[in-house]
GROMACS .gro file of C-alpha atoms in nm:
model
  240
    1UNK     CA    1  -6.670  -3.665  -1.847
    2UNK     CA    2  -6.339  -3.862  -1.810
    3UNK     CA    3  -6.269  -3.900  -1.403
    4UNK     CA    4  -5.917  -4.061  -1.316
    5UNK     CA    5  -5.901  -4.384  -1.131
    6UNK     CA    6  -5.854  -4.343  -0.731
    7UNK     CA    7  -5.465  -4.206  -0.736
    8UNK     CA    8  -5.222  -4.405  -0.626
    9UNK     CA    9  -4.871  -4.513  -0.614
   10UNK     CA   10  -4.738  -4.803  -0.850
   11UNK     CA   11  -4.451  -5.011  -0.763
   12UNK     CA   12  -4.264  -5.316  -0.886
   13UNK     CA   13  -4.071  -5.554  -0.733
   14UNK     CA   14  -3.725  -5.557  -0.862
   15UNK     CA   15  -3.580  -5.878  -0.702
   16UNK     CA   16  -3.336  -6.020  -0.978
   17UNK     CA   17  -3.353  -5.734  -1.191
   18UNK     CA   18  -3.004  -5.585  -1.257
   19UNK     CA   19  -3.120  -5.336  -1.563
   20UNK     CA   20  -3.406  -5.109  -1.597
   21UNK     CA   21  -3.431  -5.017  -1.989
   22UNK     CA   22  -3.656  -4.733  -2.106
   23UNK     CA   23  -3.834  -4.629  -2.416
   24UNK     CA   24  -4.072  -4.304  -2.378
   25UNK     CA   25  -4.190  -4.034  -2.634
   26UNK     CA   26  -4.191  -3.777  -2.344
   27UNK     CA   27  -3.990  -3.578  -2.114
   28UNK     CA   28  -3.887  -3.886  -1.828
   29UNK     CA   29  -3.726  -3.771  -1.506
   30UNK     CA   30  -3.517  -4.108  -1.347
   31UNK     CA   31  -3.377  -4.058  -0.962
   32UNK     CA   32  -3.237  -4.245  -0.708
   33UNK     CA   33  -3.380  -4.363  -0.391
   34UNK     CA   34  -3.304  -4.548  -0.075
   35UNK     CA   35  -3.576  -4.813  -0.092
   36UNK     CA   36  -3.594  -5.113  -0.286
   37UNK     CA   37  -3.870  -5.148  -0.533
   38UNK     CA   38  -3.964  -4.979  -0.887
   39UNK     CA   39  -4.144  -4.628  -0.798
   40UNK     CA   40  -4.350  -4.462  -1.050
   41UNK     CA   41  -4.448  -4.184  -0.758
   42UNK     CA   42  -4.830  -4.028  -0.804
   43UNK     CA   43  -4.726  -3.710  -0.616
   44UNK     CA   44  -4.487  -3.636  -0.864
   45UNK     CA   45  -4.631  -3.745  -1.182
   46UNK     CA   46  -4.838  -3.459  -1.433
   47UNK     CA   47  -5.030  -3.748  -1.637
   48UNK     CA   48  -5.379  -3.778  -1.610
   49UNK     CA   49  -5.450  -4.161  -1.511
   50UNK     CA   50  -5.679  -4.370  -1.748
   51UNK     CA   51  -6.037  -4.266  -1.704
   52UNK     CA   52  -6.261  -4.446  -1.519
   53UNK     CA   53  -6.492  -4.580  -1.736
   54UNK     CA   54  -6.202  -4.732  -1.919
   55UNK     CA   55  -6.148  -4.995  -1.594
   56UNK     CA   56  -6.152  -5.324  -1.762
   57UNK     CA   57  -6.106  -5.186  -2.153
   58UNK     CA   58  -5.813  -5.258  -2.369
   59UNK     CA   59  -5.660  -4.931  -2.560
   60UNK     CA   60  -5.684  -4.974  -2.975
   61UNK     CA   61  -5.451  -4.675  -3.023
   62UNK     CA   62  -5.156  -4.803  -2.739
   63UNK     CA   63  -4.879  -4.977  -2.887
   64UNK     CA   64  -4.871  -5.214  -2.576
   65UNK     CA   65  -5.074  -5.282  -2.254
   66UNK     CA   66  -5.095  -5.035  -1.985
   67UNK     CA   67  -5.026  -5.237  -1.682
   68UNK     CA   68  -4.958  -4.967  -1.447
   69UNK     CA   69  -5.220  -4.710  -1.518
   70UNK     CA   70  -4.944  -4.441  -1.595
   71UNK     CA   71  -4.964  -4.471  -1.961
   72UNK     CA   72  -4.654  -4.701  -1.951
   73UNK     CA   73  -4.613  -5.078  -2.006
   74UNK     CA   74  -4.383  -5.317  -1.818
   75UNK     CA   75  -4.214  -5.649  -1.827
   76UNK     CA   76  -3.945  -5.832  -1.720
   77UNK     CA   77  -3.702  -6.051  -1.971
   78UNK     CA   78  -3.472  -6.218  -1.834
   79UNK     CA   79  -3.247  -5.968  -1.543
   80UNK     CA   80  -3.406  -5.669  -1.760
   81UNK     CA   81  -3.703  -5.456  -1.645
   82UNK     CA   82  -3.828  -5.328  -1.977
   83UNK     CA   83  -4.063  -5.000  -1.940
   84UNK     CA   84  -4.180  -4.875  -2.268
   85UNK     CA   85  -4.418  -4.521  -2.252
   86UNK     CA   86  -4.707  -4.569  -2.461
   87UNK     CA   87  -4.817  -4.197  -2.475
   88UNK     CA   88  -4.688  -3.956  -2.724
   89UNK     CA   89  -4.463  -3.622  -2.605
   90UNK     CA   90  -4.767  -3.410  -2.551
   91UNK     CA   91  -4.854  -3.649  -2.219
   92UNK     CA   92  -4.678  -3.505  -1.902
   93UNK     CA   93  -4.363  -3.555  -1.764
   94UNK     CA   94  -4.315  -3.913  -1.610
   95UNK     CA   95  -4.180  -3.923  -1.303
   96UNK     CA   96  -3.982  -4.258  -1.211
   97UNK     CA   97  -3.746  -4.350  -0.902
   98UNK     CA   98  -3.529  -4.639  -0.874
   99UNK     CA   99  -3.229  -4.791  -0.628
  100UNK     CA  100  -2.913  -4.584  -0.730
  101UNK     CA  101  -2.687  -4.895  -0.789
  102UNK     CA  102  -2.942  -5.082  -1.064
  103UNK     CA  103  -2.839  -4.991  -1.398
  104UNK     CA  104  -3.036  -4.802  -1.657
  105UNK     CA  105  -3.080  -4.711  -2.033
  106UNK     CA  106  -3.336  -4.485  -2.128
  107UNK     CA  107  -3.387  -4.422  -2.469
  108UNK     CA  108  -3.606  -4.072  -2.570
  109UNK     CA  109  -3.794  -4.089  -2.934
  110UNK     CA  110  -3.941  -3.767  -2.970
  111UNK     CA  111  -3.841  -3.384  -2.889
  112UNK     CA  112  -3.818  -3.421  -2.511
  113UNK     CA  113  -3.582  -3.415  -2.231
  114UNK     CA  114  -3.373  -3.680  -2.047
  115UNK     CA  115  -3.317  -3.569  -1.644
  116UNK     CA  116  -3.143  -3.850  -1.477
  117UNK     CA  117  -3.011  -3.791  -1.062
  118UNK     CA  118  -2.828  -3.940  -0.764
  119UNK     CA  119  -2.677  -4.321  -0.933
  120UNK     CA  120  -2.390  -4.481  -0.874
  121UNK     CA  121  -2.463  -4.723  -1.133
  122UNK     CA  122  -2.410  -4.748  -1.528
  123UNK     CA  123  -2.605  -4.512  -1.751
  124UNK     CA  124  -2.706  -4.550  -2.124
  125UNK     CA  125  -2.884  -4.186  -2.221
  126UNK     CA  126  -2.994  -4.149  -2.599
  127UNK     CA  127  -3.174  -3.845  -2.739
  128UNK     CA  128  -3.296  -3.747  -3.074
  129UNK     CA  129  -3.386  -3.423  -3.002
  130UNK     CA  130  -3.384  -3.271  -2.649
  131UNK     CA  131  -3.160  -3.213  -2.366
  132UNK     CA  132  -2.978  -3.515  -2.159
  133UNK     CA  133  -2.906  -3.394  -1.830
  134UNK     CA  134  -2.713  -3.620  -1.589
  135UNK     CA  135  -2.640  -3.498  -1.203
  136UNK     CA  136  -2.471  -3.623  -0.933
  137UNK     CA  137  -2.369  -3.956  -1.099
  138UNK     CA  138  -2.078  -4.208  -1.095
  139UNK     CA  139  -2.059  -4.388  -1.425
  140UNK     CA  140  -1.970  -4.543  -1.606
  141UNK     CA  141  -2.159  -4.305  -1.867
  142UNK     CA  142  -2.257  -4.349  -2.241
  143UNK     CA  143  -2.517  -4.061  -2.419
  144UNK     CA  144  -2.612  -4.013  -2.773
  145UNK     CA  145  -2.805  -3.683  -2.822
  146UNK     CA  146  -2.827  -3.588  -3.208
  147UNK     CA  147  -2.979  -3.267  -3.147
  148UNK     CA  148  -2.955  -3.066  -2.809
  149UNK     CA  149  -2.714  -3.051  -2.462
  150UNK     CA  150  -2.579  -3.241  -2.269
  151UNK     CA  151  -2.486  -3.206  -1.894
  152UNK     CA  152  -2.312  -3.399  -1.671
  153UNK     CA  153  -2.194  -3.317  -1.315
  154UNK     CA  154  -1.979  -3.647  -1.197
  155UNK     CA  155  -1.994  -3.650  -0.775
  156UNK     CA  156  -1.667  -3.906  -0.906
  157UNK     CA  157  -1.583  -4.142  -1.145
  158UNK     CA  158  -1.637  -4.478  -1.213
  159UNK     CA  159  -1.244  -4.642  -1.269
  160UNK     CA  160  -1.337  -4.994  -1.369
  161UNK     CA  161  -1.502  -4.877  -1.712
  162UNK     CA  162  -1.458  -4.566  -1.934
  163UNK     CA  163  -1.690  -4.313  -1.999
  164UNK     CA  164  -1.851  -4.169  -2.334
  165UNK     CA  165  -2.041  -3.869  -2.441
  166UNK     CA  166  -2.147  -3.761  -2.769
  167UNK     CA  167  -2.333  -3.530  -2.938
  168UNK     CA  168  -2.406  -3.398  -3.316
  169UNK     CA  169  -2.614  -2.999  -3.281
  170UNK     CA  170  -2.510  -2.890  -2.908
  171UNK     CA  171  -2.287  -2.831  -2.647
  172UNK     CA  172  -2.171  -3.021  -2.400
  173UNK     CA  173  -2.072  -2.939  -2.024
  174UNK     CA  174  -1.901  -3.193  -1.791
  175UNK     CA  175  -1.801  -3.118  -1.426
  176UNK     CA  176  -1.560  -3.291  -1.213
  177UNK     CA  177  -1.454  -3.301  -0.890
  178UNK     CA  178  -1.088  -3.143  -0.898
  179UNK     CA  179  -0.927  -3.429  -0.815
  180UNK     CA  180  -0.999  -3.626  -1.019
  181UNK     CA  181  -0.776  -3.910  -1.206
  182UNK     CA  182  -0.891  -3.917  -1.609
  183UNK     CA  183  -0.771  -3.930  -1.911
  184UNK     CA  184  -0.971  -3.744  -2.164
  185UNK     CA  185  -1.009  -3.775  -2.544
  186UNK     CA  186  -1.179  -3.476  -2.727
  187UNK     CA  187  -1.307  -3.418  -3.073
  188UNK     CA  188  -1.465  -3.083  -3.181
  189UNK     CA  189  -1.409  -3.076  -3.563
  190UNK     CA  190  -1.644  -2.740  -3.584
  191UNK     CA  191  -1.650  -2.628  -3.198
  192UNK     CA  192  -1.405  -2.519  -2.970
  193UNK     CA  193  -1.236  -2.712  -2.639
  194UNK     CA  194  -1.281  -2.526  -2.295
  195UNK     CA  195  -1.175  -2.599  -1.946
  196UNK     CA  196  -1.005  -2.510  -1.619
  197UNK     CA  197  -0.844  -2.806  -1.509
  198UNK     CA  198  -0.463  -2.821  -1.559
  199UNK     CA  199  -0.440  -3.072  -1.882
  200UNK     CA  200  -0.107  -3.229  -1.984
  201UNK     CA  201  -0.211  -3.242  -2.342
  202UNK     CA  202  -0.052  -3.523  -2.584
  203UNK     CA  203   0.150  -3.274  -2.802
  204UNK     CA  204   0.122  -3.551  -3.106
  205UNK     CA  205  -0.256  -3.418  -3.085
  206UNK     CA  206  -0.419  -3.421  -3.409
  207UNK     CA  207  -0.532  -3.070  -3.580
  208UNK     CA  208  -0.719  -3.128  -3.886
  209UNK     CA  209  -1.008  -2.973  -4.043
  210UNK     CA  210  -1.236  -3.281  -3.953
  211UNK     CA  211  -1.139  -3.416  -3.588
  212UNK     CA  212  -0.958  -3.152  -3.400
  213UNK     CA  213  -0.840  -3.407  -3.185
  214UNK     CA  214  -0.698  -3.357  -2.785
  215UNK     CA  215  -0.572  -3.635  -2.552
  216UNK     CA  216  -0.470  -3.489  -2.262
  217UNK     CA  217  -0.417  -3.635  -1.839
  218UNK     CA  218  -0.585  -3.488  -1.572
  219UNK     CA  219  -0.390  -3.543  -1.245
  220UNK     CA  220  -0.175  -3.793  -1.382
  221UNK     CA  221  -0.438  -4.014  -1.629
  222UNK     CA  222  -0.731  -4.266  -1.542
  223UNK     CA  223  -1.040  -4.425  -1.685
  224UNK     CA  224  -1.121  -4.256  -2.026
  225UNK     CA  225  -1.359  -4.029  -2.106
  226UNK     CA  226  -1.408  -3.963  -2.466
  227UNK     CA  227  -1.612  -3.617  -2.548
  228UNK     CA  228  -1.708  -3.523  -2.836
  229UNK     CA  229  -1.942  -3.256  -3.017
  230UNK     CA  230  -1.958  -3.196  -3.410
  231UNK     CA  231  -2.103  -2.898  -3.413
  232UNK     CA  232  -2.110  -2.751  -3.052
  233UNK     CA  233  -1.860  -2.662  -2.768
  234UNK     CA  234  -1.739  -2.879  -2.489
  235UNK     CA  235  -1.701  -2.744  -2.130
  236UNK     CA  236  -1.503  -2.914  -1.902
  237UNK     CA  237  -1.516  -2.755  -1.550
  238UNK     CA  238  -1.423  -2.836  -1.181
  239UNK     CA  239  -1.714  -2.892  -0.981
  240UNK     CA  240  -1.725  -2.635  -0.704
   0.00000   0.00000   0.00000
């Protein structure tokens, strides 16, 4: 029989880190929290722990070394705490919390979901196929999703650097406080543009087949934020 190691907590000490950068094959959940260290919380976390009688043993079939008993392997270069999952999708969701103003990419290789909550910080998402979902955030934002949706609810945003979110299959929703200052740049070449924020839209706006273009000022114009969807609707509402 295969008994987990005595459960338990794993943290790492993030002192000169300024970037947490992720590579998993399965669904990864990323919060924020007050304290100060890396968090990989065992209360929260579905995955079955390396069996005990595999204490001391090296893995033949891991593409890396499972230093923190959670199926994931980390190391620092340089400012950059690199995490890398080392268990395909069918593993359970991990679970990870971090300070809300360190900056993260997390990069998902498989058909799983990206849930990311509660930073003030910059955010790289990237999907291949899965949902990206992005709450109570700041930006500056960047996501790639080839397949799937994409949500993001802004608490405010980020002035010093622009914002970008992209998508090939699936829609994309984006809430924003009301008073917000943006200027937005849409394409939807094979999807349709909706929202219910007053828009001064640039009338030179282009219309053809392939980019179906908008560039419009919310409450006078700000940072951009670029949206765009091939083949999928974009939703751009005020957060309530």
């Amino acid at each position: 029989s295969f008994l987990p190691l005595q459960a338990q907590d794993y943290t790492h000490d993030l002192t000169g880190i300024t970037k947490v950068v992720l590579s998993v094959k399965t669904n990864v959940n990323l919060c924020a929290h007050e304290e100060p260290p890396f968090l990989i919380p065992e209360a929260e976390n579905g995955r079955r722990k390396k069996p005990k009688e595999a204490a001391g043993l090296t893995s033949l079939t891991s593409l890396g070394e499972d230093n923190t008993n959670y199926g994931v392997e980390i190391k620092q270069e340089g400012n950059q705490l690199i995490v890398t999952g080392l268990r395909d999708r069918r593993a359970g969701r991990l679970v990870i919390r971090l300070p809300k103003y360190l900056n993260i990419s997390v990069e998902v290789l498989s058909n799983t979901n990206i849930y990311v909550e509660g930073f003030r910080s910059e955010i790289e998402a990237i999907n291949r196929t899965g949902n990206i979902t992005l709450k109570n955030i700041t930006g500056p934002v960047v996501t790639e999703n080839r397949s799937g949706k994409t949500l993001a609810v802004f608490t405010e945003i980020n002035q010093a650097s622009p914002s970008s979110l992209v998508t090939t299959n699936g829609d994309i929703t984006i809430r924003l406080p009301p008073t917000t200052n943006v200027t937005i740049r849409s394409q939807t070449p094979r999807g349709e543009f909706y929202t219910d924020f007053k828009i001064a839209v640039d009338q030179k706006r282009e219309s053809t087949a392939y980019q179906r273009t908008i560039t419009g000022l919310i409450n006078g114009g700000g940072i951009s934020l670029d949206i765009q969807s091939v083949n999928g609707n974009i939703y751009l509402r005020k957060l309530e």
